[in-house]
Amino acid sequence: FVTQQKALNDTQSALQDALKDKKTERLSCDQLSNVHASEIESLKRTQSRLEADVARYQDQIASLAGEKARSSKELAELRENALKFKDEATDASSQLSDIKYRLDALEKQHKVQLDEKDNEL
């Protein structure tokens, strides 16, 4: 009987130890599950933030591309106007040279006429 009681106690003790180990194992699994769930949620939040950042950056890129297109168009127009002004300035300079040449010729002619008049008198 004592042997049976001892065997029963040993069995009971072994079962209690196994139950304790099982509870600890289950607790560890639950804890791991909670940690994984927490990490997953954190990663999902990070992914959402990154997706929002990407969308914001894409909007900024589109906006900058639009500004660049407008600036490029304005620059082309300014270059075209600069070429027109350069041509106009060249024409004006040429006309000024012609006017100076004619003025000089008229002044010389006038001086000759005055000299001739003075000689006649």
mmCIF file with all atom_site columns, C-alpha atoms in Angstrom:
data_model
loop_
_atom_site.group_PDB
_atom_site.id
_atom_site.type_symbol
_atom_site.label_atom_id
_atom_site.label_alt_id
_atom_site.label_comp_id
_atom_site.label_asym_id
_atom_site.label_entity_id
_atom_site.label_seq_id
_atom_site.pdbx_PDB_ins_code
_atom_site.Cartn_x
_atom_site.Cartn_y
_atom_site.Cartn_z
_atom_site.occupancy
_atom_site.B_iso_or_equiv
_atom_site.pdbx_formal_charge
_atom_site.auth_seq_id
_atom_site.auth_comp_id
_atom_site.auth_asym_id
_atom_site.auth_atom_id
_atom_site.pdbx_PDB_model_num
ATOM 1   C CA . PHE A 1 1   ? 0.000  0.000   0.000    1.00 0.00 ? 1   PHE A CA 1
ATOM 2   C CA . VAL A 1 2   ? 2.814  2.400   0.870    1.00 0.00 ? 2   VAL A CA 1
ATOM 3   C CA . THR A 1 3   ? 4.427  1.669   -2.436   1.00 0.00 ? 3   THR A CA 1
ATOM 4   C CA . GLN A 1 4   ? 1.178  2.329   -4.231   1.00 0.00 ? 4   GLN A CA 1
ATOM 5   C CA . GLN A 1 5   ? 0.702  5.553   -2.262   1.00 0.00 ? 5   GLN A CA 1
ATOM 6   C CA . LYS A 1 6   ? 4.242  6.636   -3.126   1.00 0.00 ? 6   LYS A CA 1
ATOM 7   C CA . ALA A 1 7   ? 3.687  5.776   -6.783   1.00 0.00 ? 7   ALA A CA 1
ATOM 8   C CA . LEU A 1 8   ? 0.407  7.694   -6.710   1.00 0.00 ? 8   LEU A CA 1
ATOM 9   C CA . ASN A 1 9   ? 2.114  10.703  -5.066   1.00 0.00 ? 9   ASN A CA 1
ATOM 10  C CA . ASP A 1 10  ? 4.934  10.579  -7.614   1.00 0.00 ? 10  ASP A CA 1
ATOM 11  C CA . THR A 1 11  ? 2.408  10.385  -10.432  1.00 0.00 ? 11  THR A CA 1
ATOM 12  C CA . GLN A 1 12  ? 0.413  13.245  -8.946   1.00 0.00 ? 12  GLN A CA 1
ATOM 13  C CA . SER A 1 13  ? 3.567  15.312  -8.520   1.00 0.00 ? 13  SER A CA 1
ATOM 14  C CA . ALA A 1 14  ? 4.638  14.552  -12.085  1.00 0.00 ? 14  ALA A CA 1
ATOM 15  C CA . LEU A 1 15  ? 1.181  15.520  -13.358  1.00 0.00 ? 15  LEU A CA 1
ATOM 16  C CA . GLN A 1 16  ? 1.267  18.772  -11.372  1.00 0.00 ? 16  GLN A CA 1
ATOM 17  C CA . ASP A 1 17  ? 4.728  19.538  -12.755  1.00 0.00 ? 17  ASP A CA 1
ATOM 18  C CA . ALA A 1 18  ? 3.528  18.762  -16.267  1.00 0.00 ? 18  ALA A CA 1
ATOM 19  C CA . LEU A 1 19  ? 0.457  20.942  -15.735  1.00 0.00 ? 19  LEU A CA 1
ATOM 20  C CA . LYS A 1 20  ? 2.638  23.754  -14.412  1.00 0.00 ? 20  LYS A CA 1
ATOM 21  C CA . ASP A 1 21  ? 4.977  23.377  -17.415  1.00 0.00 ? 21  ASP A CA 1
ATOM 22  C CA . LYS A 1 22  ? 1.988  23.349  -19.754  1.00 0.00 ? 22  LYS A CA 1
ATOM 23  C CA . LYS A 1 23  ? 0.574  26.523  -18.166  1.00 0.00 ? 23  LYS A CA 1
ATOM 24  C CA . THR A 1 24  ? 3.996  28.175  -18.404  1.00 0.00 ? 24  THR A CA 1
ATOM 25  C CA . GLU A 1 25  ? 4.289  27.041  -22.014  1.00 0.00 ? 25  GLU A CA 1
ATOM 26  C CA . ARG A 1 26  ? 0.809  28.356  -22.799  1.00 0.00 ? 26  ARG A CA 1
ATOM 27  C CA . LEU A 1 27  ? 1.608  31.602  -20.996  1.00 0.00 ? 27  LEU A CA 1
ATOM 28  C CA . SER A 1 28  ? 4.812  31.920  -23.011  1.00 0.00 ? 28  SER A CA 1
ATOM 29  C CA . CYS A 1 29  ? 2.908  31.279  -26.235  1.00 0.00 ? 29  CYS A CA 1
ATOM 30  C CA . ASP A 1 30  ? 0.308  33.885  -25.256  1.00 0.00 ? 30  ASP A CA 1
ATOM 31  C CA . GLN A 1 31  ? 3.042  36.349  -24.366  1.00 0.00 ? 31  GLN A CA 1
ATOM 32  C CA . LEU A 1 32  ? 4.778  35.691  -27.676  1.00 0.00 ? 32  LEU A CA 1
ATOM 33  C CA . SER A 1 33  ? 1.485  36.061  -29.470  1.00 0.00 ? 33  SER A CA 1
ATOM 34  C CA . ASN A 1 34  ? 0.912  39.416  -27.753  1.00 0.00 ? 34  ASN A CA 1
ATOM 35  C CA . VAL A 1 35  ? 4.440  40.562  -28.628  1.00 0.00 ? 35  VAL A CA 1
ATOM 36  C CA . HIS A 1 36  ? 3.963  39.514  -32.251  1.00 0.00 ? 36  HIS A CA 1
ATOM 37  C CA . ALA A 1 37  ? 0.580  41.227  -32.397  1.00 0.00 ? 37  ALA A CA 1
ATOM 38  C CA . SER A 1 38  ? 2.132  44.382  -30.949  1.00 0.00 ? 38  SER A CA 1
ATOM 39  C CA . GLU A 1 39  ? 4.980  44.246  -33.455  1.00 0.00 ? 39  GLU A CA 1
ATOM 40  C CA . ILE A 1 40  ? 2.535  43.657  -36.298  1.00 0.00 ? 40  ILE A CA 1
ATOM 41  C CA . GLU A 1 41  ? 0.451  46.669  -35.239  1.00 0.00 ? 41  GLU A CA 1
ATOM 42  C CA . SER A 1 42  ? 3.580  48.782  -34.970  1.00 0.00 ? 42  SER A CA 1
ATOM 43  C CA . LEU A 1 43  ? 4.676  47.678  -38.441  1.00 0.00 ? 43  LEU A CA 1
ATOM 44  C CA . LYS A 1 44  ? 1.218  48.422  -39.834  1.00 0.00 ? 44  LYS A CA 1
ATOM 45  C CA . ARG A 1 45  ? 1.346  51.941  -38.345  1.00 0.00 ? 45  ARG A CA 1
ATOM 46  C CA . THR A 1 46  ? 4.824  52.438  -39.782  1.00 0.00 ? 46  THR A CA 1
ATOM 47  C CA . GLN A 1 47  ? 3.641  51.195  -43.160  1.00 0.00 ? 47  GLN A CA 1
ATOM 48  C CA . SER A 1 48  ? 0.693  53.602  -43.069  1.00 0.00 ? 48  SER A CA 1
ATOM 49  C CA . ARG A 1 49  ? 3.004  56.511  -42.231  1.00 0.00 ? 49  ARG A CA 1
ATOM 50  C CA . LEU A 1 50  ? 5.372  55.522  -45.013  1.00 0.00 ? 50  LEU A CA 1
ATOM 51  C CA . GLU A 1 51  ? 2.510  55.255  -47.500  1.00 0.00 ? 51  GLU A CA 1
ATOM 52  C CA . ALA A 1 52  ? 1.333  58.733  -46.463  1.00 0.00 ? 52  ALA A CA 1
ATOM 53  C CA . ASP A 1 53  ? 4.895  60.038  -46.850  1.00 0.00 ? 53  ASP A CA 1
ATOM 54  C CA . VAL A 1 54  ? 5.165  58.475  -50.307  1.00 0.00 ? 54  VAL A CA 1
ATOM 55  C CA . ALA A 1 55  ? 1.853  60.039  -51.354  1.00 0.00 ? 55  ALA A CA 1
ATOM 56  C CA . ARG A 1 56  ? 2.974  63.421  -50.013  1.00 0.00 ? 56  ARG A CA 1
ATOM 57  C CA . TYR A 1 57  ? 6.309  63.156  -51.807  1.00 0.00 ? 57  TYR A CA 1
ATOM 58  C CA . GLN A 1 58  ? 4.582  62.164  -55.038  1.00 0.00 ? 58  GLN A CA 1
ATOM 59  C CA . ASP A 1 59  ? 2.340  65.234  -54.730  1.00 0.00 ? 59  ASP A CA 1
ATOM 60  C CA . GLN A 1 60  ? 5.390  67.422  -54.133  1.00 0.00 ? 60  GLN A CA 1
ATOM 61  C CA . ILE A 1 61  ? 7.152  65.902  -57.146  1.00 0.00 ? 61  ILE A CA 1
ATOM 62  C CA . ALA A 1 62  ? 4.094  66.522  -59.325  1.00 0.00 ? 62  ALA A CA 1
ATOM 63  C CA . SER A 1 63  ? 3.891  70.099  -58.059  1.00 0.00 ? 63  SER A CA 1
ATOM 64  C CA . LEU A 1 64  ? 7.591  70.685  -58.710  1.00 0.00 ? 64  LEU A CA 1
ATOM 65  C CA . ALA A 1 65  ? 7.273  69.170  -62.176  1.00 0.00 ? 65  ALA A CA 1
ATOM 66  C CA . GLY A 1 66  ? 4.433  71.612  -62.904  1.00 0.00 ? 66  GLY A CA 1
ATOM 67  C CA . GLU A 1 67  ? 6.507  74.535  -61.637  1.00 0.00 ? 67  GLU A CA 1
ATOM 68  C CA . LYS A 1 68  ? 9.442  73.375  -63.751  1.00 0.00 ? 68  LYS A CA 1
ATOM 69  C CA . ALA A 1 69  ? 7.247  73.183  -66.848  1.00 0.00 ? 69  ALA A CA 1
ATOM 70  C CA . ARG A 1 70  ? 5.905  76.708  -66.212  1.00 0.00 ? 70  ARG A CA 1
ATOM 71  C CA . SER A 1 71  ? 9.406  78.032  -65.554  1.00 0.00 ? 71  SER A CA 1
ATOM 72  C CA . SER A 1 72  ? 10.745 76.363  -68.693  1.00 0.00 ? 72  SER A CA 1
ATOM 73  C CA . LYS A 1 73  ? 7.951  77.942  -70.749  1.00 0.00 ? 73  LYS A CA 1
ATOM 74  C CA . GLU A 1 74  ? 8.622  81.369  -69.212  1.00 0.00 ? 74  GLU A CA 1
ATOM 75  C CA . LEU A 1 75  ? 12.352 80.965  -69.836  1.00 0.00 ? 75  LEU A CA 1
ATOM 76  C CA . ALA A 1 76  ? 11.719 80.088  -73.484  1.00 0.00 ? 76  ALA A CA 1
ATOM 77  C CA . GLU A 1 77  ? 9.494  83.167  -73.838  1.00 0.00 ? 77  GLU A CA 1
ATOM 78  C CA . LEU A 1 78  ? 12.117 85.369  -72.170  1.00 0.00 ? 78  LEU A CA 1
ATOM 79  C CA . ARG A 1 79  ? 14.823 84.028  -74.468  1.00 0.00 ? 79  ARG A CA 1
ATOM 80  C CA . GLU A 1 80  ? 12.611 84.679  -77.478  1.00 0.00 ? 80  GLU A CA 1
ATOM 81  C CA . ASN A 1 81  ? 11.950 88.238  -76.270  1.00 0.00 ? 81  ASN A CA 1
ATOM 82  C CA . ALA A 1 82  ? 15.670 88.742  -75.602  1.00 0.00 ? 82  ALA A CA 1
ATOM 83  C CA . LEU A 1 83  ? 16.448 87.726  -79.181  1.00 0.00 ? 83  LEU A CA 1
ATOM 84  C CA . LYS A 1 84  ? 13.798 90.132  -80.481  1.00 0.00 ? 84  LYS A CA 1
ATOM 85  C CA . PHE A 1 85  ? 15.203 92.956  -78.336  1.00 0.00 ? 85  PHE A CA 1
ATOM 86  C CA . LYS A 1 86  ? 18.723 92.131  -79.506  1.00 0.00 ? 86  LYS A CA 1
ATOM 87  C CA . ASP A 1 87  ? 17.580 92.296  -83.136  1.00 0.00 ? 87  ASP A CA 1
ATOM 88  C CA . GLU A 1 88  ? 15.749 95.565  -82.446  1.00 0.00 ? 88  GLU A CA 1
ATOM 89  C CA . ALA A 1 89  ? 18.830 96.964  -80.683  1.00 0.00 ? 89  ALA A CA 1
ATOM 90  C CA . THR A 1 90  ? 21.012 95.961  -83.638  1.00 0.00 ? 90  THR A CA 1
ATOM 91  C CA . ASP A 1 91  ? 18.576 97.636  -86.055  1.00 0.00 ? 91  ASP A CA 1
ATOM 92  C CA . ALA A 1 92  ? 18.438 100.771 -83.877  1.00 0.00 ? 92  ALA A CA 1
ATOM 93  C CA . SER A 1 93  ? 22.226 100.883 -83.672  1.00 0.00 ? 93  SER A CA 1
ATOM 94  C CA . SER A 1 94  ? 22.470 100.560 -87.442  1.00 0.00 ? 94  SER A CA 1
ATOM 95  C CA . GLN A 1 95  ? 19.895 103.342 -87.915  1.00 0.00 ? 95  GLN A CA 1
ATOM 96  C CA . LEU A 1 96  ? 21.795 105.521 -85.433  1.00 0.00 ? 96  LEU A CA 1
ATOM 97  C CA . SER A 1 97  ? 25.009 104.992 -87.361  1.00 0.00 ? 97  SER A CA 1
ATOM 98  C CA . ASP A 1 98  ? 23.203 105.936 -90.588  1.00 0.00 ? 98  ASP A CA 1
ATOM 99  C CA . ILE A 1 99  ? 21.738 109.063 -88.952  1.00 0.00 ? 99  ILE A CA 1
ATOM 100 C CA . LYS A 1 100 ? 25.160 110.081 -87.581  1.00 0.00 ? 100 LYS A CA 1
ATOM 101 C CA . TYR A 1 101 ? 26.724 109.575 -90.995  1.00 0.00 ? 101 TYR A CA 1
ATOM 102 C CA . ARG A 1 102 ? 24.007 111.662 -92.703  1.00 0.00 ? 102 ARG A CA 1
ATOM 103 C CA . LEU A 1 103 ? 24.214 114.347 -89.987  1.00 0.00 ? 103 LEU A CA 1
ATOM 104 C CA . ASP A 1 104 ? 27.964 114.534 -90.409  1.00 0.00 ? 104 ASP A CA 1
ATOM 105 C CA . ALA A 1 105 ? 27.534 114.788 -94.181  1.00 0.00 ? 105 ALA A CA 1
ATOM 106 C CA . LEU A 1 106 ? 24.890 117.516 -93.808  1.00 0.00 ? 106 LEU A CA 1
ATOM 107 C CA . GLU A 1 107 ? 27.088 119.432 -91.348  1.00 0.00 ? 107 GLU A CA 1
ATOM 108 C CA . LYS A 1 108 ? 30.004 119.258 -93.806  1.00 0.00 ? 108 LYS A CA 1
ATOM 109 C CA . GLN A 1 109 ? 27.773 120.328 -96.662  1.00 0.00 ? 109 GLN A CA 1
ATOM 110 C CA . HIS A 1 110 ? 26.379 123.191 -94.578  1.00 0.00 ? 110 HIS A CA 1
ATOM 111 C CA . LYS A 1 111 ? 29.904 124.298 -93.639  1.00 0.00 ? 111 LYS A CA 1
ATOM 112 C CA . VAL A 1 112 ? 30.948 124.226 -97.273  1.00 0.00 ? 112 VAL A CA 1
ATOM 113 C CA . GLN A 1 113 ? 27.910 126.305 -98.192  1.00 0.00 ? 113 GLN A CA 1
ATOM 114 C CA . LEU A 1 114 ? 28.689 128.802 -95.429  1.00 0.00 ? 114 LEU A CA 1
ATOM 115 C CA . ASP A 1 115 ? 32.313 129.003 -96.552  1.00 0.00 ? 115 ASP A CA 1
ATOM 116 C CA . GLU A 1 116 ? 31.230 129.586 -100.153 1.00 0.00 ? 116 GLU A CA 1
ATOM 117 C CA . LYS A 1 117 ? 28.857 132.328 -99.032  1.00 0.00 ? 117 LYS A CA 1
ATOM 118 C CA . ASP A 1 118 ? 31.555 133.954 -96.942  1.00 0.00 ? 118 ASP A CA 1
ATOM 119 C CA . ASN A 1 119 ? 33.920 133.844 -99.930  1.00 0.00 ? 119 ASN A CA 1
ATOM 120 C CA . GLU A 1 120 ? 31.318 135.461 -102.142 1.00 0.00 ? 120 GLU A CA 1
ATOM 121 C CA . LEU A 1 121 ? 30.959 138.341 -99.780  1.00 0.00 ? 121 LEU A CA 1
#
